[in-house]
PDB file of C-alpha atoms in Angstrom:
ATOM      1  CA  MET L   1      92.400 129.679 -95.224  1.00  0.00           C
ATOM      2  CA  LEU L   2      91.819 131.841 -91.641  1.00  0.00           C
ATOM      3  CA  ILE L   3      91.138 135.079 -93.714  1.00  0.00           C
ATOM      4  CA  GLY L   4      88.460 133.130 -96.033  1.00  0.00           C
ATOM      5  CA  ALA L   5      86.754 131.698 -92.891  1.00  0.00           C
ATOM      6  CA  VAL L   6      86.582 134.938 -90.923  1.00  0.00           C
ATOM      7  CA  THR L   7      85.279 136.618 -94.306  1.00  0.00           C
ATOM      8  CA  ALA L   8      82.531 134.040 -94.958  1.00  0.00           C
ATOM      9  CA  THR L   9      81.532 134.538 -91.431  1.00  0.00           C
ATOM     10  CA  VAL L  10      81.290 138.258 -91.482  1.00  0.00           C
ATOM     11  CA  LEU L  11      79.484 137.763 -94.907  1.00  0.00           C
ATOM     12  CA  THR L  12      76.941 135.341 -93.544  1.00  0.00           C
ATOM     13  CA  VAL L  13      76.141 137.506 -90.577  1.00  0.00           C
ATOM     14  CA  ARG L  14      75.433 140.759 -92.831  1.00  0.00           C
ATOM     15  CA  GLY L  15      73.643 138.386 -95.230  1.00  0.00           C
ATOM     16  CA  VAL L  16      71.156 137.068 -92.411  1.00  0.00           C
ATOM     17  CA  ARG L  17      70.603 140.880 -91.226  1.00  0.00           C
ATOM     18  CA  ALA L  18      69.905 141.614 -94.799  1.00  0.00           C
ATOM     19  CA  VAL L  19      67.104 138.979 -95.086  1.00  0.00           C
ATOM     20  CA  VAL L  20      65.487 140.501 -91.858  1.00  0.00           C
ATOM     21  CA  GLY L  21      65.597 144.054 -93.447  1.00  0.00           C
ATOM     22  CA  LYS L  22      63.083 145.639 -95.682  1.00  0.00           C
ATOM     23  CA  ASN L  23      63.456 144.710 -99.474  1.00  0.00           C
ATOM     24  CA  GLU L  24      66.931 143.816 -99.319  1.00  0.00           C
ATOM     25  CA  ARG L  25      66.628 140.206-100.689  1.00  0.00           C
ATOM     26  CA  LEU L  26      68.798 140.617-103.473  1.00  0.00           C
ATOM     27  CA  ARG L  27      71.627 142.109-101.186  1.00  0.00           C
ATOM     28  CA  ALA L  28      71.132 139.189 -98.752  1.00  0.00           C
ATOM     29  CA  ALA L  29      71.459 136.515-101.568  1.00  0.00           C
ATOM     30  CA  ALA L  30      74.492 138.448-102.783  1.00  0.00           C
ATOM     31  CA  LEU L  31      76.191 138.219 -99.409  1.00  0.00           C
ATOM     32  CA  LEU L  32      74.974 134.725 -98.825  1.00  0.00           C
ATOM     33  CA  ALA L  33      76.537 133.644-102.123  1.00  0.00           C
ATOM     34  CA  GLY L  34      79.718 135.404-101.434  1.00  0.00           C
ATOM     35  CA  ALA L  35      80.015 133.978 -98.234  1.00  0.00           C
ATOM     36  CA  GLY L  36      79.484 130.480 -99.557  1.00  0.00           C
ATOM     37  CA  ALA L  37      81.808 131.323-102.648  1.00  0.00           C
ATOM     38  CA  ILE L  38      84.543 132.323-100.032  1.00  0.00           C
ATOM     39  CA  ALA L  39      83.731 129.182 -97.765  1.00  0.00           C
ATOM     40  CA  VAL L  40      84.025 126.596-100.540  1.00  0.00           C
ATOM     41  CA  TYR L  41      87.254 128.268-102.003  1.00  0.00           C
ATOM     42  CA  ALA L  42      89.304 128.183 -98.654  1.00  0.00           C
ATOM     43  CA  TRP L  43      87.965 124.541 -98.296  1.00  0.00           C
ATOM     44  CA  GLY L  44      89.825 123.852-101.449  1.00  0.00           C
ATOM     45  CA  LEU L  45      92.857 125.743-100.100  1.00  0.00           C
ATOM     46  CA  LEU L  46      93.100 123.503 -96.924  1.00  0.00           C
ATOM     47  CA  HIS L  47      92.950 120.496 -99.200  1.00  0.00           C
ATOM     48  CA  LEU L  48      95.776 122.062-101.369  1.00  0.00           C
ATOM     49  CA  GLY L  49      97.702 123.164 -98.497  1.00  0.00           C
ATOM     50  CA  PHE L  50      97.599 119.660 -96.983  1.00  0.00           C
ATOM     51  CA  ALA L  51      98.856 118.429-100.287  1.00  0.00           C
ATOM     52  CA  VAL L  52     101.991 120.831-100.224  1.00  0.00           C
ATOM     53  CA  LEU L  53     102.666 119.657 -96.651  1.00  0.00           C
ATOM     54  CA  GLN L  54     102.846 116.098 -97.795  1.00  0.00           C
ATOM     55  CA  ALA L  55     104.737 117.065-101.087  1.00  0.00           C
ATOM     56  CA  GLU L  56     107.425 118.718 -99.041  1.00  0.00           C
ATOM     57  CA  ASP L  57     107.768 116.189 -96.437  1.00  0.00           C
ATOM     58  CA  GLY L  58     111.107 114.804 -96.810  1.00  0.00           C
ATOM     59  CA  GLY L  59     111.172 111.623 -94.509  1.00  0.00           C
ATOM     60  CA  ALA L  60     111.060 107.941 -95.386  1.00  0.00           C
ATOM     61  CA  GLY L  61     108.647 107.393 -98.196  1.00  0.00           C
ATOM     62  CA  SER L  62     108.500 110.600 -99.772  1.00  0.00           C
ATOM     63  CA  PHE L  63     109.622 109.358-103.245  1.00  0.00           C
ATOM     64  CA  PRO L  64     107.347 109.773-105.294  1.00  0.00           C
ATOM     65  CA  ILE L  65     105.448 112.735-104.063  1.00  0.00           C
ATOM     66  CA  ALA L  66     102.662 111.418-101.931  1.00  0.00           C
ATOM     67  CA  PRO L  67      99.715 113.337-103.742  1.00  0.00           C
ATOM     68  CA  CYS L  68     101.120 112.319-107.028  1.00  0.00           C
ATOM     69  CA  ARG L  69     100.646 108.680-106.253  1.00  0.00           C
ATOM     70  CA  GLU L  70      96.937 108.201-107.035  1.00  0.00           C
ATOM     71  CA  ALA L  71      98.069 107.751-110.895  1.00  0.00           C
ATOM     72  CA  GLY L  72      99.794 104.623-110.159  1.00  0.00           C
ATOM     73  CA  THR L  73     103.375 103.377-109.247  1.00  0.00           C
ATOM     74  CA  GLN L  74     104.634 103.434-112.796  1.00  0.00           C
ATOM     75  CA  ARG L  75     103.455 107.058-113.642  1.00  0.00           C
ATOM     76  CA  ALA L  76     104.342 108.562-110.145  1.00  0.00           C
ATOM     77  CA  SER L  77     107.891 107.251-110.382  1.00  0.00           C
ATOM     78  CA  GLN L  78     108.177 109.479-113.491  1.00  0.00           C
ATOM     79  CA  VAL L  79     107.354 112.577-111.216  1.00  0.00           C
ATOM     80  CA  ASP L  80     110.215 115.496-110.858  1.00  0.00           C
ATOM     81  CA  GLY L  81     108.340 118.174-109.554  1.00  0.00           C
ATOM     82  CA  TYR L  82     104.632 119.912-108.957  1.00  0.00           C
ATOM     83  CA  GLU L  83     102.925 122.842-109.383  1.00  0.00           C
ATOM     84  CA  VAL L  84      99.968 124.777-107.612  1.00  0.00           C
ATOM     85  CA  GLY L  85      97.491 126.569-109.110  1.00  0.00           C
ATOM     86  CA  TYR L  86      95.234 128.979-107.440  1.00  0.00           C
ATOM     87  CA  LEU L  87      92.530 129.854-110.394  1.00  0.00           C
ATOM     88  CA  PRO L  88      91.226 127.225-110.510  1.00  0.00           C
ATOM     89  CA  LEU L  89      92.673 125.294-107.561  1.00  0.00           C
ATOM     90  CA  ARG L  90      94.767 122.643-108.500  1.00  0.00           C
ATOM     91  CA  PHE L  91      97.661 120.188-107.841  1.00  0.00           C
ATOM     92  CA  GLU L  92      99.646 119.286-110.667  1.00  0.00           C
ATOM     93  CA  CYS L  93     102.382 116.642-110.943  1.00  0.00           C
ATOM     94  CA  ARG L  94     104.980 117.463-113.374  1.00  0.00           C
ATOM     95  CA  THR L  95     106.684 114.623-115.077  1.00  0.00           C
ATOM     96  CA  GLY L  96     110.282 114.349-116.556  1.00  0.00           C
ATOM     97  CA  GLY L  97     109.128 114.194-120.359  1.00  0.00           C
ATOM     98  CA  GLY L  98     107.492 117.713-119.996  1.00  0.00           C
ATOM     99  CA  GLY L  99     103.918 115.957-119.120  1.00  0.00           C
ATOM    100  CA  ALA L 100     102.058 116.891-116.208  1.00  0.00           C
ATOM    101  CA  TYR L 101      98.656 115.231-114.740  1.00  0.00           C
ATOM    102  CA  VAL L 102      96.433 116.901-112.266  1.00  0.00           C
ATOM    103  CA  THR L 103      95.592 115.282-108.956  1.00  0.00           C
ATOM    104  CA  SER L 104      92.267 114.658-107.330  1.00  0.00           C
ATOM    105  CA  THR L 105      93.647 116.479-104.199  1.00  0.00           C
ATOM    106  CA  VAL L 106      91.028 119.461-104.121  1.00  0.00           C
ATOM    107  CA  PRO L 107      87.520 117.766-104.426  1.00  0.00           C
ATOM    108  CA  GLY L 108      86.049 117.956-107.598  1.00  0.00           C
ATOM    109  CA  TYR L 109      82.987 120.304-106.347  1.00  0.00           C
ATOM    110  CA  VAL L 110      85.454 123.233-105.226  1.00  0.00           C
ATOM    111  CA  ASN L 111      85.988 124.836-108.369  1.00  0.00           C
ATOM    112  CA  PRO L 112      82.681 124.539-110.249  1.00  0.00           C
ATOM    113  CA  ALA L 113      80.754 125.817-106.710  1.00  0.00           C
ATOM    114  CA  THR L 114      83.055 128.729-106.378  1.00  0.00           C
ATOM    115  CA  ALA L 115      82.407 129.637-109.973  1.00  0.00           C
ATOM    116  CA  ALA L 116      78.741 129.249-109.760  1.00  0.00           C
ATOM    117  CA  LEU L 117      78.450 131.073-106.147  1.00  0.00           C
ATOM    118  CA  GLY L 118      80.788 133.696-107.577  1.00  0.00           C
ATOM    119  CA  LEU L 119      78.341 134.254-110.734  1.00  0.00           C
ATOM    120  CA  ILE L 120      75.369 134.370-108.388  1.00  0.00           C
ATOM    121  CA  THR L 121      76.952 136.791-105.999  1.00  0.00           C
ATOM    122  CA  ALA L 122      78.077 139.116-108.984  1.00  0.00           C
ATOM    123  CA  THR L 123      74.631 138.833-110.789  1.00  0.00           C
ATOM    124  CA  CYS L 124      72.561 139.635-107.340  1.00  0.00           C
ATOM    125  CA  GLY L 125      75.132 142.460-106.342  1.00  0.00           C
ATOM    126  CA  VAL L 126      74.754 144.011-109.693  1.00  0.00           C
ATOM    127  CA  LEU L 127      70.640 143.746-109.502  1.00  0.00           C
ATOM    128  CA  ALA L 128      70.657 144.753-105.968  1.00  0.00           C
ATOM    129  CA  GLY L 129      72.293 148.112-106.999  1.00  0.00           C
ATOM    130  CA  THR L 130      70.435 148.664-109.666  1.00  0.00           C
ATOM    131  CA  THR L 131      67.066 148.348-108.026  1.00  0.00           C
ATOM    132  CA  ALA L 132      68.305 150.393-105.210  1.00  0.00           C
ATOM    133  CA  ARG L 133      69.200 153.112-107.345  1.00  0.00           C
ATOM    134  CA  HIS L 134      65.656 153.069-108.869  1.00  0.00           C
ATOM    135  CA  ALA L 135      63.858 153.010-105.673  1.00  0.00           C
ATOM    136  CA  ARG L 136      65.550 156.046-104.361  1.00  0.00           C
ATOM    137  CA  PRO L 137      63.193 159.291-104.258  1.00  0.00           C
ATOM    138  CA  PRO L 138      64.230 162.136-106.863  1.00  0.00           C
ATOM    139  CA  VAL L 139      66.707 164.781-105.364  1.00  0.00           C
ATOM    140  CA  ALA L 140      64.949 168.080-105.660  1.00  0.00           C
TER     141      ALA L 140
END
């Protein structure tokens, strides 16, 4: 999460500097969208990490697993474990009968926003590279 925050900050600074530069609008867009994607993903990781801390808490009231309680007492009482997914970010509660359900631990906008910003980053990066290649003078 800390690496994500630092990377997002560095990309934001480079993106702002590219905005000021000549004819680097696509590069700036790629850098800023990349910074946004990393920042949103890190925000989701923060929520996911907090849910894991709650799930691993072995104190009083630790059963059923705290993040799994949102499904109701009856369903949460059948939970025998959990699983964490990183692509997409998710906290999944496993039930004894082989079933599972995903909690709302990670905000609903995190995965779509990360995917959209990642797609924008890739598109702008490819276009910036293509236009930069075409803008170079021919080698004699």
